[in-house]
């Protein structure tokens, strides 16, 4: 069974690009345009990994991941933040973020980082 990854980003092109790369590497991918939609997904069926944009409207990535980590009914889920620069590193460390991927996204870097943190994950392509 493929590991499940949730991609949370307010930019449709980023969501689709990540879904394309991650699906091609053998992962089951769910996408959400904002933290509210992502929250429903996490509560219904917690993924093996969350890839989350830091800068989103309404609720940013730090707030979303903080809420997920605070809910004791949700298992501990590794998180990779998407950023335009490696911002908030200390805040991310406090939340247990396992890595950052900067935009523009390099698929090889992303897939390598994902493979380190997803149990039973697919092997990166290339």
XYZ file of C-alpha atoms in Angstrom:
126
model
C 0.000 0.000 0.000
C 1.371 3.396 -0.996
C 2.180 5.987 1.652
C -0.252 8.912 1.698
C 0.907 12.508 1.390
C -1.196 15.632 1.889
C -0.122 18.709 -0.092
C -1.482 22.019 1.243
C -0.881 25.101 -0.913
C -3.081 27.974 -2.031
C -1.528 27.953 -5.520
C -3.242 25.412 -7.815
C -0.165 25.109 -10.036
C 2.027 24.137 -7.069
C -0.529 21.573 -5.854
C -0.743 19.981 -9.297
C 3.028 19.976 -9.827
C 3.648 18.285 -6.489
C 0.841 15.797 -7.074
C 2.364 14.913 -10.448
C 5.880 14.336 -9.038
C 4.744 12.498 -5.907
C 2.243 10.294 -7.749
C 4.898 9.376 -10.312
C 7.132 8.310 -7.408
C 4.423 5.945 -6.177
C 2.766 7.944 -3.401
C -0.972 8.412 -2.908
C -1.485 12.189 -2.931
C -4.311 14.327 -1.565
C -4.374 18.084 -2.093
C -5.974 20.984 -0.246
C -6.104 24.662 -1.189
C -6.148 25.898 2.408
C -5.788 24.864 6.021
C -9.523 24.364 6.522
C -9.816 21.801 3.707
C -6.571 20.200 4.886
C -7.907 19.929 8.424
C -10.890 17.910 7.226
C -8.591 15.549 5.342
C -6.284 15.086 8.343
C -9.203 14.381 10.677
C -10.858 11.887 8.302
C -7.787 9.982 7.222
C -4.432 11.150 8.644
C -1.700 11.062 5.974
C 1.797 9.664 6.454
C 3.299 13.095 5.644
C 2.124 16.693 5.186
C 3.767 19.080 2.732
C 2.489 22.536 3.620
C 3.015 26.032 2.267
C 4.003 28.502 4.966
C 2.296 31.555 3.434
C -1.413 30.979 2.916
C -4.426 33.246 3.434
C -6.675 32.904 6.521
C -4.400 30.467 8.392
C -0.700 30.158 7.612
C 1.275 26.929 7.673
C 2.633 27.525 11.180
C -0.878 28.010 12.573
C -2.235 24.969 10.727
C 0.550 22.632 11.807
C 0.369 23.969 15.361
C -3.355 23.094 15.442
C -2.682 19.607 14.022
C 0.071 18.946 16.573
C -2.140 20.209 19.435
C -4.939 17.743 18.611
C -4.048 14.590 20.556
C -6.520 12.515 18.496
C -4.246 12.972 15.460
C -1.106 10.821 15.278
C 2.291 12.502 14.964
C 2.676 13.332 11.258
C 5.999 14.484 9.766
C 5.764 17.899 8.093
C 7.761 19.502 5.294
C 7.236 23.229 4.789
C 7.216 24.900 1.373
C 8.661 28.406 1.452
C 10.045 31.089 -0.797
C 12.988 31.189 1.614
C 13.880 29.231 4.748
C 11.809 31.419 7.018
C 10.763 30.720 10.554
C 13.279 27.975 11.101
C 13.046 28.218 14.889
C 9.230 28.162 14.748
C 9.388 25.149 12.455
C 11.776 23.319 14.760
C 9.459 23.972 17.701
C 6.630 22.363 15.701
C 8.765 19.367 14.752
C 9.010 20.228 11.057
C 11.355 17.714 9.414
C 12.455 19.904 6.513
C 11.975 22.845 4.217
C 11.713 22.912 0.441
C 12.148 26.290 -1.183
C 10.243 27.563 -4.195
C 10.854 27.120 -7.041
C 10.645 23.452 -6.113
C 13.303 20.991 -7.248
C 11.641 17.599 -7.627
C 14.818 15.659 -6.780
C 15.272 17.528 -3.478
C 11.608 17.144 -2.585
C 11.469 13.420 -3.356
C 14.699 12.753 -1.455
C 13.387 14.572 1.623
C 10.006 12.821 1.423
C 11.648 9.384 1.126
C 13.573 10.019 4.377
C 10.399 10.599 6.392
C 7.670 8.406 4.937
C 7.576 4.824 6.203
C 7.380 2.357 3.359
C 7.545 5.178 0.852
C 8.358 4.882 -2.802
C 11.866 5.287 -4.094
C 12.634 8.668 -5.676
C 12.851 8.671 -9.447
C 16.073 9.664 -11.158
